[in-house]
Backbone as JSON Lines, residues from 0, in Angstrom:
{"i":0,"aa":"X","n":[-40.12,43.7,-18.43],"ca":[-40.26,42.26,-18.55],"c":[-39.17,41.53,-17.76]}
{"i":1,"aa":"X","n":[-38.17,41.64,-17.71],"ca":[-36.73,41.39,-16.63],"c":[-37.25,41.29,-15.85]}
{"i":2,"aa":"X","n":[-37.78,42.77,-15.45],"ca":[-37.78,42.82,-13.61],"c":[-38.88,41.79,-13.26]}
{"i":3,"aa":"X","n":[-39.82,41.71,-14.16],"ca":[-40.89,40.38,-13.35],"c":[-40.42,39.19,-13.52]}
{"i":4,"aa":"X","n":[-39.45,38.73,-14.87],"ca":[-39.11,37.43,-14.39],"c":[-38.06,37.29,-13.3]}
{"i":5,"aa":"X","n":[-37.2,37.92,-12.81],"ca":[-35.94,38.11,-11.77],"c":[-37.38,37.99,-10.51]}
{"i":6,"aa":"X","n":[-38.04,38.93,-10.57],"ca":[-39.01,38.92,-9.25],"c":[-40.13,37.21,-9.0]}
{"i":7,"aa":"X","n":[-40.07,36.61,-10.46],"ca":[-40.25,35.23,-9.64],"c":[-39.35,34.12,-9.48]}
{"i":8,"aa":"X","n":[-38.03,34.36,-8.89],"ca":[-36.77,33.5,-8.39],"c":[-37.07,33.51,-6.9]}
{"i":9,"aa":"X","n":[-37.5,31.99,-6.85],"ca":[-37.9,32.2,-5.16],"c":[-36.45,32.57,-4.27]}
{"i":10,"aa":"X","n":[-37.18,32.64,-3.03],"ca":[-35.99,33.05,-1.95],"c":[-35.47,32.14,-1.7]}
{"i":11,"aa":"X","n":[-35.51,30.78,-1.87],"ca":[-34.42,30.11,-1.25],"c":[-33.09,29.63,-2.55]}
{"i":12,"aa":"X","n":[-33.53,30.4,-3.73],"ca":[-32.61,30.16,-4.62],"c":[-31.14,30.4,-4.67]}
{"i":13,"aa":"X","n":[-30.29,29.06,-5.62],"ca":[-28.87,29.49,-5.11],"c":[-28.14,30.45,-5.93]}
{"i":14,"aa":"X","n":[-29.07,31.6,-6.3],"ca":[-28.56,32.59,-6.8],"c":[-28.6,33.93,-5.9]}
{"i":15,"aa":"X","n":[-28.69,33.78,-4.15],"ca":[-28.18,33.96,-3.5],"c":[-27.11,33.85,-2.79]}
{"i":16,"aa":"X","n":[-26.04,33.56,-2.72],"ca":[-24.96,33.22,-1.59],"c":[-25.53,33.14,-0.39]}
{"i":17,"aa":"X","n":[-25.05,32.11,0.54],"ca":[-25.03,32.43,1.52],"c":[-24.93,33.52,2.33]}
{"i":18,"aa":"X","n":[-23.07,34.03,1.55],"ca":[-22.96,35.4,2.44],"c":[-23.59,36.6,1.95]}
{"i":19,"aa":"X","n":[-24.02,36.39,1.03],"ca":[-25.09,37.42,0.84],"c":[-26.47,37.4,2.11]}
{"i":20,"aa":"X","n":[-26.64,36.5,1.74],"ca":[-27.7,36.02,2.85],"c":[-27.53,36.27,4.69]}
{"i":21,"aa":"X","n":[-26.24,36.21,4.28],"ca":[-25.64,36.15,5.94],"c":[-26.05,38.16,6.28]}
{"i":22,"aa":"X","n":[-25.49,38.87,5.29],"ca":[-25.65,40.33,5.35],"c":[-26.87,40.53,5.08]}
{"i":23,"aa":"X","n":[-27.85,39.56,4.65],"ca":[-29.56,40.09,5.04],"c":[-29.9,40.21,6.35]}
{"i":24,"aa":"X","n":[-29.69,39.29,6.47],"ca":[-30.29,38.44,7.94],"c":[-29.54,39.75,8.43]}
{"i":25,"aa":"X","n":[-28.15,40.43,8.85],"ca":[-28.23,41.04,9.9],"c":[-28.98,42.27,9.63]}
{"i":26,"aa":"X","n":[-29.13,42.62,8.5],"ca":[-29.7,44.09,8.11],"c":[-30.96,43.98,8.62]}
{"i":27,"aa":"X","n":[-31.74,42.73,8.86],"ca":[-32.96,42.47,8.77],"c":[-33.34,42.49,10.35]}
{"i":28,"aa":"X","n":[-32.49,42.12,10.99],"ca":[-32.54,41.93,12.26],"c":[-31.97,42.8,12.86]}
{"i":29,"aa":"X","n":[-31.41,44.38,12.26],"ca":[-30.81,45.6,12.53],"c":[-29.72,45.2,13.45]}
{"i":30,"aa":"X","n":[-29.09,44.23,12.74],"ca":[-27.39,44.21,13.7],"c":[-26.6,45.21,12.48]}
{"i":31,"aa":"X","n":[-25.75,45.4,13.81],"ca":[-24.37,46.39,12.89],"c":[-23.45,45.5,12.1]}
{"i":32,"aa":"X","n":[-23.75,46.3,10.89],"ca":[-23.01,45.61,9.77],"c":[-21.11,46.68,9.68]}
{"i":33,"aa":"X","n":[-20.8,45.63,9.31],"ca":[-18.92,46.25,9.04],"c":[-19.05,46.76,8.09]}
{"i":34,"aa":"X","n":[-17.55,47.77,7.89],"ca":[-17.81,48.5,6.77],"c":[-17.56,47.61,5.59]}
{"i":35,"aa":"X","n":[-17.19,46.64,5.57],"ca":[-17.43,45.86,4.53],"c":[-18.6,45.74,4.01]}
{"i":36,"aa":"X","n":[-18.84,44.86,4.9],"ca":[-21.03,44.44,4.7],"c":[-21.44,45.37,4.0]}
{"i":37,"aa":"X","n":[-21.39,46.92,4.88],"ca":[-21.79,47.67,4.27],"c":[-21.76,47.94,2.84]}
{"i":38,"aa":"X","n":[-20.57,47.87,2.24],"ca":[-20.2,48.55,1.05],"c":[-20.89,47.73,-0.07]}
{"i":39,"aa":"X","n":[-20.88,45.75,0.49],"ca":[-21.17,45.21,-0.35],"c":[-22.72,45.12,-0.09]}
{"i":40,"aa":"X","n":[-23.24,45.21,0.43],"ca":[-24.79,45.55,0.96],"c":[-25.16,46.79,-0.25]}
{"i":41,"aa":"X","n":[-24.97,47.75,-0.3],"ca":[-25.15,48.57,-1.28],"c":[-24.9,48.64,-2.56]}
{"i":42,"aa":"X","n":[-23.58,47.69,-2.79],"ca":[-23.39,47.36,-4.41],"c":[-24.39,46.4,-4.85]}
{"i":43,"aa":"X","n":[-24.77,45.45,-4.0],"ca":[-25.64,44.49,-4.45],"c":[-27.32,44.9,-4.58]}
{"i":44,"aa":"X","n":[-27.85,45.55,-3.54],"ca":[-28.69,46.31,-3.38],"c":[-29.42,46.93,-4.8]}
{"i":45,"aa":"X","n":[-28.08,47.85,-5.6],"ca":[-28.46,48.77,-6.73],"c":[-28.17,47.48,-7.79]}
{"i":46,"aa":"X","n":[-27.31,46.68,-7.75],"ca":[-27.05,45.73,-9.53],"c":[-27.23,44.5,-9.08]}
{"i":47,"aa":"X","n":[-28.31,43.56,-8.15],"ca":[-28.11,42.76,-8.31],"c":[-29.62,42.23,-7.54]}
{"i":48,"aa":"X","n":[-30.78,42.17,-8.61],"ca":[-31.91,41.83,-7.73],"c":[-32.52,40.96,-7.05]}
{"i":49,"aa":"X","n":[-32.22,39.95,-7.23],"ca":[-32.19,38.96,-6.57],"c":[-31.84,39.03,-4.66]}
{"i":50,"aa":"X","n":[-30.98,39.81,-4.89],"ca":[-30.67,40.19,-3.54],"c":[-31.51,41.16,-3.03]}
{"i":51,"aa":"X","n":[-32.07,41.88,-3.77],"ca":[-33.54,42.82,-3.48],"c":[-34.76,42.0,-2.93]}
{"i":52,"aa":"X","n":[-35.04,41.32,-3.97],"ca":[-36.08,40.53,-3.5],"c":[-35.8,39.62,-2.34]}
{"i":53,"aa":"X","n":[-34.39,38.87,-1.9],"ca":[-34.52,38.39,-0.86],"c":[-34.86,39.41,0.26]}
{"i":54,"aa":"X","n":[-34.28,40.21,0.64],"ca":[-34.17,41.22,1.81],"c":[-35.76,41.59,1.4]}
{"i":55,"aa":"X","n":[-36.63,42.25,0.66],"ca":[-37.87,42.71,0.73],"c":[-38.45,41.12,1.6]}
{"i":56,"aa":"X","n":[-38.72,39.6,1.11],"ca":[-38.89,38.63,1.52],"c":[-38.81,38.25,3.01]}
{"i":57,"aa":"X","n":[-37.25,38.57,3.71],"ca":[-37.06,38.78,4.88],"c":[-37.97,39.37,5.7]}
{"i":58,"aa":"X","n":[-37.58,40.66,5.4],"ca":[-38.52,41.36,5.65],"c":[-39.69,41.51,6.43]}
{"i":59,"aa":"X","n":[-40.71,40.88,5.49],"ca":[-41.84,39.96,5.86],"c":[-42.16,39.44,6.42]}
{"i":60,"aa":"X","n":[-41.01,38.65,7.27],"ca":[-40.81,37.47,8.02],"c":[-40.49,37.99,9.63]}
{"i":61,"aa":"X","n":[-40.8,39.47,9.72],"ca":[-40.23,39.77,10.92],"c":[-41.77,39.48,11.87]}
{"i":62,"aa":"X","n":[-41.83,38.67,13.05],"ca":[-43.18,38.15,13.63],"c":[-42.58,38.96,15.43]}
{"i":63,"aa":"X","n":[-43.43,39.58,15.87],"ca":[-43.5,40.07,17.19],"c":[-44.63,39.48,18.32]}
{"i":64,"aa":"X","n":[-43.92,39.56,19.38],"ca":[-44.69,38.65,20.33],"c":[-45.34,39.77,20.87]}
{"i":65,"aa":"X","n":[-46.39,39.53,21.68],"ca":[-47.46,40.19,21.9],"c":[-46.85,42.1,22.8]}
{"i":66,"aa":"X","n":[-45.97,41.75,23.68],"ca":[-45.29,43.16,23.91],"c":[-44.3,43.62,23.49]}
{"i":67,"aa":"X","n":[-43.99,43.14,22.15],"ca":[-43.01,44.0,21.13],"c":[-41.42,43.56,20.76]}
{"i":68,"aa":"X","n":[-41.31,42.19,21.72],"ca":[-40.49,41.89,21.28],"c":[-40.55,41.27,20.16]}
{"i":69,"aa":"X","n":[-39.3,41.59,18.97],"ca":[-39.19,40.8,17.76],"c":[-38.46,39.64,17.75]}
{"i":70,"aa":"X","n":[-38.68,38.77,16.78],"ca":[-38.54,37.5,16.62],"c":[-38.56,37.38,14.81]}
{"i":71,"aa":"X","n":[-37.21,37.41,14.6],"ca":[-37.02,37.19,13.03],"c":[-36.62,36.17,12.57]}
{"i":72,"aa":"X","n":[-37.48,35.67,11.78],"ca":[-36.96,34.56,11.05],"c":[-36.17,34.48,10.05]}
{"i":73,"aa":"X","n":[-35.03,34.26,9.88],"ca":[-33.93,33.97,9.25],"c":[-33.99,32.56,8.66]}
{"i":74,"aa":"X","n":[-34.53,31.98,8.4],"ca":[-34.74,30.29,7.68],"c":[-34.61,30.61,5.85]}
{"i":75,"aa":"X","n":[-34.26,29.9,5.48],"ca":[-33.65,30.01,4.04],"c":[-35.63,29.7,3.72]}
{"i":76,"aa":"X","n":[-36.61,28.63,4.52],"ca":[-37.65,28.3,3.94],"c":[-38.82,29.02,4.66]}
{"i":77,"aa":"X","n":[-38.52,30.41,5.93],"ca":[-39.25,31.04,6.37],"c":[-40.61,29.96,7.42]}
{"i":78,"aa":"X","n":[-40.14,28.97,7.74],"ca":[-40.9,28.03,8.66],"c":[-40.99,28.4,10.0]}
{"i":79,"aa":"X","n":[-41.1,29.54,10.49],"ca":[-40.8,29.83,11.83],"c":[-41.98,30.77,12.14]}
{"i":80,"aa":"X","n":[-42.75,31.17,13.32],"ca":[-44.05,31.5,13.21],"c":[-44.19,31.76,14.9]}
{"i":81,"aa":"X","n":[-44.87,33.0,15.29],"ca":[-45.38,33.25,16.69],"c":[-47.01,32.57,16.66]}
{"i":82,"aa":"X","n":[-47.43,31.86,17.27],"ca":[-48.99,31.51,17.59],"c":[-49.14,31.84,19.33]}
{"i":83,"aa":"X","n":[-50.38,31.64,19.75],"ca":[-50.62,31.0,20.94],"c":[-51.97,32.1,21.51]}
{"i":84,"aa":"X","n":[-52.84,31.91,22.76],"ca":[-53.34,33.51,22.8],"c":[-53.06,33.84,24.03]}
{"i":85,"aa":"X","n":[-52.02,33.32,24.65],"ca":[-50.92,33.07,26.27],"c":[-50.83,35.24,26.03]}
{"i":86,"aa":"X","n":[-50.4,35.61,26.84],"ca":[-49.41,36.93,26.61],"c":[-48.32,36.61,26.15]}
{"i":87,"aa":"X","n":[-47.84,35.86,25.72],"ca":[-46.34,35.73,24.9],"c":[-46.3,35.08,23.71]}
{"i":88,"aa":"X","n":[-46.74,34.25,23.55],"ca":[-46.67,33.62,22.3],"c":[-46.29,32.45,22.38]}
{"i":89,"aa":"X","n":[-46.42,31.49,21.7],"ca":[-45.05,30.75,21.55],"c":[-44.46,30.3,19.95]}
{"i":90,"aa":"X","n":[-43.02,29.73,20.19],"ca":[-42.83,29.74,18.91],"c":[-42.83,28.82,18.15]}
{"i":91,"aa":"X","n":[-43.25,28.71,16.55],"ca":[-43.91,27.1,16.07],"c":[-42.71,27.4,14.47]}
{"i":92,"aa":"X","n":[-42.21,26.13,14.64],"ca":[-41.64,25.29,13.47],"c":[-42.61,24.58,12.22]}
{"i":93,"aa":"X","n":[-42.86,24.6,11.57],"ca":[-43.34,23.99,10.21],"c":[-44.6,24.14,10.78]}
{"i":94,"aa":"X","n":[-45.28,24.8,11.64],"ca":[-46.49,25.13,12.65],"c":[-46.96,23.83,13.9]}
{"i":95,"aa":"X","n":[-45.72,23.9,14.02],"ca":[-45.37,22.52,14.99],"c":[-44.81,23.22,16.29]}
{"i":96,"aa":"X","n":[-45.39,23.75,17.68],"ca":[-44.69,24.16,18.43],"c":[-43.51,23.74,19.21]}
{"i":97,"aa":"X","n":[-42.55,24.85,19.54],"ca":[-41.3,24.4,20.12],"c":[-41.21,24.56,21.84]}
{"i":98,"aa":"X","n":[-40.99,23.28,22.47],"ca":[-40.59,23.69,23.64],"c":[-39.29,23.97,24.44]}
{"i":99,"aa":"X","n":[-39.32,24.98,25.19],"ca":[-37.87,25.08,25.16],"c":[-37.52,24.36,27.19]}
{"i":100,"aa":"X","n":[-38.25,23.58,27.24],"ca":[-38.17,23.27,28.84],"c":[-38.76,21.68,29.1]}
{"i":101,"aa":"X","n":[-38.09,21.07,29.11],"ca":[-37.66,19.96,29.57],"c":[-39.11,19.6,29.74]}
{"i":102,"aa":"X","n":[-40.11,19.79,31.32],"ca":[-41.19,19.67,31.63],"c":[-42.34,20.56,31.13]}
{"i":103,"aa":"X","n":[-42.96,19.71,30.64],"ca":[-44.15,20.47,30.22],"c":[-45.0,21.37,30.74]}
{"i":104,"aa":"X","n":[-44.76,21.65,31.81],"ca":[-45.86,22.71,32.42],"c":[-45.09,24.24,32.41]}
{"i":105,"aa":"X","n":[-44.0,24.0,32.4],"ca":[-43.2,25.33,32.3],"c":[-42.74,26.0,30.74]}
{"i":106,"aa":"X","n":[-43.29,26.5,30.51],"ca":[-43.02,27.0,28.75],"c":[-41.93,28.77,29.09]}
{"i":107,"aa":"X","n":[-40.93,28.37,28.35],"ca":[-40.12,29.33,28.59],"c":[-40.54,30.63,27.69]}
{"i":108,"aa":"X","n":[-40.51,31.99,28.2],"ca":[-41.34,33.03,27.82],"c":[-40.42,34.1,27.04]}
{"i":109,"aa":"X","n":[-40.61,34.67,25.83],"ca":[-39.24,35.45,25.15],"c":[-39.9,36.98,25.22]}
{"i":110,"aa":"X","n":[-39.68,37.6,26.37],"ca":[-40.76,38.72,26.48],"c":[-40.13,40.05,26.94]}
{"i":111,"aa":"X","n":[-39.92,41.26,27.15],"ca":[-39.34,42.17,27.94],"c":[-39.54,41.82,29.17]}
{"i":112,"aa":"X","n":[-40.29,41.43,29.83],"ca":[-40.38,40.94,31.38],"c":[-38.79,39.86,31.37]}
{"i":113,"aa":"X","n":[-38.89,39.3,30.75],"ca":[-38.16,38.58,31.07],"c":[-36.28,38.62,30.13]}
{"i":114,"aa":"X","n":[-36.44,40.2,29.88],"ca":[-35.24,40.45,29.52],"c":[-34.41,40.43,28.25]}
{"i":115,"aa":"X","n":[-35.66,39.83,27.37],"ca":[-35.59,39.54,25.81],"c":[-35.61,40.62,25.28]}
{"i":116,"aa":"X","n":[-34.61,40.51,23.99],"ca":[-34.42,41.81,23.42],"c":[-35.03,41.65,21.84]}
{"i":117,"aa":"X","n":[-34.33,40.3,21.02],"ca":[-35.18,39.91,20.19],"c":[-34.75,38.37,20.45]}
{"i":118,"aa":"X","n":[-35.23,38.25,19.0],"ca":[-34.89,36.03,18.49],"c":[-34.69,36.29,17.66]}
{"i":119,"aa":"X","n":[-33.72,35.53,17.46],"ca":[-33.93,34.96,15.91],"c":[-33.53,33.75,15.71]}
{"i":120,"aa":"X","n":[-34.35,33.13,14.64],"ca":[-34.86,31.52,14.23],"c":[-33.67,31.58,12.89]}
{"i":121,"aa":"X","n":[-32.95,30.65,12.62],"ca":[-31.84,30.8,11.94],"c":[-32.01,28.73,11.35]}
{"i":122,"aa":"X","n":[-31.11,28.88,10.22],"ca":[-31.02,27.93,9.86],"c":[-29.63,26.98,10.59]}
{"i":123,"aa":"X","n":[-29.41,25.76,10.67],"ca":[-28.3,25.56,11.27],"c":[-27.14,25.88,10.33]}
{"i":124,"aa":"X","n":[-26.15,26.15,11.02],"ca":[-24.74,26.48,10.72],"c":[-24.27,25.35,10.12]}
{"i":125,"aa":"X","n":[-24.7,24.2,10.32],"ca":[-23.99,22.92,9.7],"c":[-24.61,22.23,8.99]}
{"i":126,"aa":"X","n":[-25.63,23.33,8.5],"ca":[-26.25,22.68,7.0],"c":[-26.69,21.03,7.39]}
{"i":127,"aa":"X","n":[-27.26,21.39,8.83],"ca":[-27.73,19.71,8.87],"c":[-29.14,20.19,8.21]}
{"i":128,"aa":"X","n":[-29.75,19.12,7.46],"ca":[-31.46,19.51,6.7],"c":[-32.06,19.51,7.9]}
{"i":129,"aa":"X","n":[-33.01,20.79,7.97],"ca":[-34.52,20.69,9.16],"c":[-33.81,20.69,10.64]}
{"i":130,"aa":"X","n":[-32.32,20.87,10.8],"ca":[-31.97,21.8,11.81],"c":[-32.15,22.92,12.27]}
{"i":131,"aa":"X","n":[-32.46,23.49,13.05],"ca":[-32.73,24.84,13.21],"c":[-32.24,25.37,14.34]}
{"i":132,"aa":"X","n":[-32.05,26.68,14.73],"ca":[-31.27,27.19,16.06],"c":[-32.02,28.41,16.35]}
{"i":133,"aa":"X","n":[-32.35,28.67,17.31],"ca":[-33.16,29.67,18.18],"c":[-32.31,30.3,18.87]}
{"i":134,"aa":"X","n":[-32.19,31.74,18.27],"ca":[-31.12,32.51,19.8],"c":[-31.8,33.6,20.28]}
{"i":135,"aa":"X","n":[-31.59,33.76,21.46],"ca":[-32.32,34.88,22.23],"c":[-31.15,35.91,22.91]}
{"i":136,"aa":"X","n":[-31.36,37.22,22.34],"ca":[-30.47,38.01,22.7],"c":[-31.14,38.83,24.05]}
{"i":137,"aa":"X","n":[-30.34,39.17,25.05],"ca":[-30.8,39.47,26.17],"c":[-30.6,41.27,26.2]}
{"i":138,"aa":"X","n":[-31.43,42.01,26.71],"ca":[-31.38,43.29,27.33],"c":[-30.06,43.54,27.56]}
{"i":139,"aa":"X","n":[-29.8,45.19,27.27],"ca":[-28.87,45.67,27.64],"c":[-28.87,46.09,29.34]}
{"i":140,"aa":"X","n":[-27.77,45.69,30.48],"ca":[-28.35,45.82,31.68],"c":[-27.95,47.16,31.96]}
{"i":141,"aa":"X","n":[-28.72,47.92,32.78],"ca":[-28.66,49.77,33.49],"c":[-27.14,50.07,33.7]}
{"i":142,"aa":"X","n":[-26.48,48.55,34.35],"ca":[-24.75,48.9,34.84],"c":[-23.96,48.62,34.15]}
{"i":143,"aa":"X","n":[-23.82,48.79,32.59],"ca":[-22.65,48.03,32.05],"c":[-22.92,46.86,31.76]}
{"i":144,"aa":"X","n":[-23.35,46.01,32.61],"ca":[-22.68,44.18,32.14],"c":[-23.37,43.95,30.73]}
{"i":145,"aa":"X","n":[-22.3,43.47,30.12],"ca":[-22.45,42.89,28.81],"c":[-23.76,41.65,28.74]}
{"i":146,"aa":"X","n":[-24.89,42.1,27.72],"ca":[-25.98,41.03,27.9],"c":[-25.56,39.83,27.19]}
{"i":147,"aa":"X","n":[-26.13,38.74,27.62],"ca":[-26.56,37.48,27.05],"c":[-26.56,37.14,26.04]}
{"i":148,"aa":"X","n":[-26.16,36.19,25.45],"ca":[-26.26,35.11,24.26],"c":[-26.86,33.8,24.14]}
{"i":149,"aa":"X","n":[-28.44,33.54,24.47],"ca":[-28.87,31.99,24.59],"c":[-29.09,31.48,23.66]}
{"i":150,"aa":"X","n":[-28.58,30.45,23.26],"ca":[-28.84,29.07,21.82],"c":[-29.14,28.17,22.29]}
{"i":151,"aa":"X","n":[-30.61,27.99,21.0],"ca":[-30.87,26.47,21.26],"c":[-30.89,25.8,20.08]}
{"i":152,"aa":"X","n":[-30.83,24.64,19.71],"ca":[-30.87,23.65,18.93],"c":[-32.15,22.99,18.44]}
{"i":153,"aa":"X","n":[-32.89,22.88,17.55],"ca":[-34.04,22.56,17.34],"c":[-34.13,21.2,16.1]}
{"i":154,"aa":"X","n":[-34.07,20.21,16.64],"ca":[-34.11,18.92,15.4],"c":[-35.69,18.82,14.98]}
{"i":155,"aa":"X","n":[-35.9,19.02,13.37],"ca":[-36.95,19.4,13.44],"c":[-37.64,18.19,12.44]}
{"i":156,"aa":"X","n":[-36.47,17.13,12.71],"ca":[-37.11,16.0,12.15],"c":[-37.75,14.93,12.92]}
{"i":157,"aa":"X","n":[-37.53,15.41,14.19],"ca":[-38.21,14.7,15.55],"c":[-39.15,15.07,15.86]}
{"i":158,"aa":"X","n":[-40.16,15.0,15.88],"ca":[-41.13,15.33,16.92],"c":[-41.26,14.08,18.06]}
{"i":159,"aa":"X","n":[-41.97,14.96,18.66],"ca":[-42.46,14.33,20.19],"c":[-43.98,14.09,20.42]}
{"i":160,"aa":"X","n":[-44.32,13.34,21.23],"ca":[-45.68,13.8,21.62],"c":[-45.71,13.71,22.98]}
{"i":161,"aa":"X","n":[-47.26,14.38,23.71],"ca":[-47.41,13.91,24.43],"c":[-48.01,12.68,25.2]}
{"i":162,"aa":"X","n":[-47.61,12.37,25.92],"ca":[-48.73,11.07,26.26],"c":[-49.18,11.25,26.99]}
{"i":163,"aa":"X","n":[-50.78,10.61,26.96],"ca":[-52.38,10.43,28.01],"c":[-52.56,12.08,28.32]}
{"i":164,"aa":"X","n":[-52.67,12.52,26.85],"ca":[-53.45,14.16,26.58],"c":[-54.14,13.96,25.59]}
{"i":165,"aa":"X","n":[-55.61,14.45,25.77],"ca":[-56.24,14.71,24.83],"c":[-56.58,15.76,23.95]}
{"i":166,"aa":"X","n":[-56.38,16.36,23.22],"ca":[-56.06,16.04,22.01],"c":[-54.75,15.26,21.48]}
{"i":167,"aa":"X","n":[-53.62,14.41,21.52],"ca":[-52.27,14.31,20.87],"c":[-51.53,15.17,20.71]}
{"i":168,"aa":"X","n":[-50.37,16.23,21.16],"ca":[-50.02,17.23,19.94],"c":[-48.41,17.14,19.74]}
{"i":169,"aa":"X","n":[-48.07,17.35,18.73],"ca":[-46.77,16.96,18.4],"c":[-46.02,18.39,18.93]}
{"i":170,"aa":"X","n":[-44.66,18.32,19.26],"ca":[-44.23,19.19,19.2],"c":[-42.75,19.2,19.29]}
{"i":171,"aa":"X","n":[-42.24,19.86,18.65],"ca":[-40.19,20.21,18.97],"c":[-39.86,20.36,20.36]}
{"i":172,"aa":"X","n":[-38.25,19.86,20.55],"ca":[-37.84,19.88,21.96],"c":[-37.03,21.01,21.67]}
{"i":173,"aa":"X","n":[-36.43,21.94,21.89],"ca":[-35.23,22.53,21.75],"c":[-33.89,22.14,23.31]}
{"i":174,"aa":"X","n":[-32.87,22.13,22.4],"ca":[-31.84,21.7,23.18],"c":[-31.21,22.95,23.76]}
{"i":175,"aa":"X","n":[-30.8,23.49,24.89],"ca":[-29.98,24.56,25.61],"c":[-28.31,24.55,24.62]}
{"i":176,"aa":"X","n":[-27.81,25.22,24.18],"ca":[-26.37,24.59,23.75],"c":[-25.5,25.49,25.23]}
């Protein structure tokens, strides 16, 4: 009887920590955790379910673009989503697509062609509401050089539209940081 009421505490409850949360997200997104993380990753894991059910939740949330790159959503409210029937995808906010390029005819592509390793859709760092940040981690290159780190900024209380298109469609700008 416990375990089913503990199992309906939604995920964005603040009987998570953050930094609990912070050590999902990387487990989830298979970054290397410290031996810290680690240790507390496993104490919490066995006595503390809530933290179970978030990470199973996560989980869930892992969305891949059409040639395998992943794209995890990390959002405390899981609003982040691959659509499109392009070869790549693109990526949609509250199912509101995001552009990441200034002019509309050029839609920026998160793909192995183009050097993508994964994404991840993250909540902002500064706890602004319906902020959001998009980072794209780049390929490891054949010679050594250390890959890439791209961030973008996503205000997701703005939309845009276009004008003199038919149908209307709203959509997010993302900012380069």
């Amino acid at each position: 009887m416990a375990v089913e009421v503990v199992a309906q505490i939604p995920v964005t409850s603040i009987l998570v920590p953050s930094c609990l949360e912070y050590i999902i997200n990387k487990k989830v997104a298979k970054m290397a955790l410290s031996i810290i993380e680690n240790i507390i990753d496993v104490i919490f894991s066995w006595i503390y379910c809530p933290y179970s059910f978030l990470y199973l939740a996560k989980l869930t949330r892992v969305h891949t673009f059409r040639d395998g790159t992943p794209m995890f959503d990390c959002t405390k409210n899981g609003i982040a989503n691959i659509t499109g029937t392009q070869n790549n995808g693109r990526i949609t906010l509250f199912a509101t697509q995001v552009f990441f390029s200034i002019r509309r005819n050029i839609e920026y592509a998160f793909s192995r062609a183009n050097r993508t390793e994964y994404v991840v859709v993250q909540d902002d760092p500064r706890a602004r509401p319906n902020w959001v940040q998009v980072m794209e981690q780049e390929m490891k290159f054949p010679d050594k050089t250390k890959p890439k780190e791209k961030l973008w900024t996503v205000n997701a209380n703005m939309s845009h539209r276009f004008e003199g298109q038919n149908p209307l469609r709203d959509f997010f700008f993302a900012i380069h940081i």
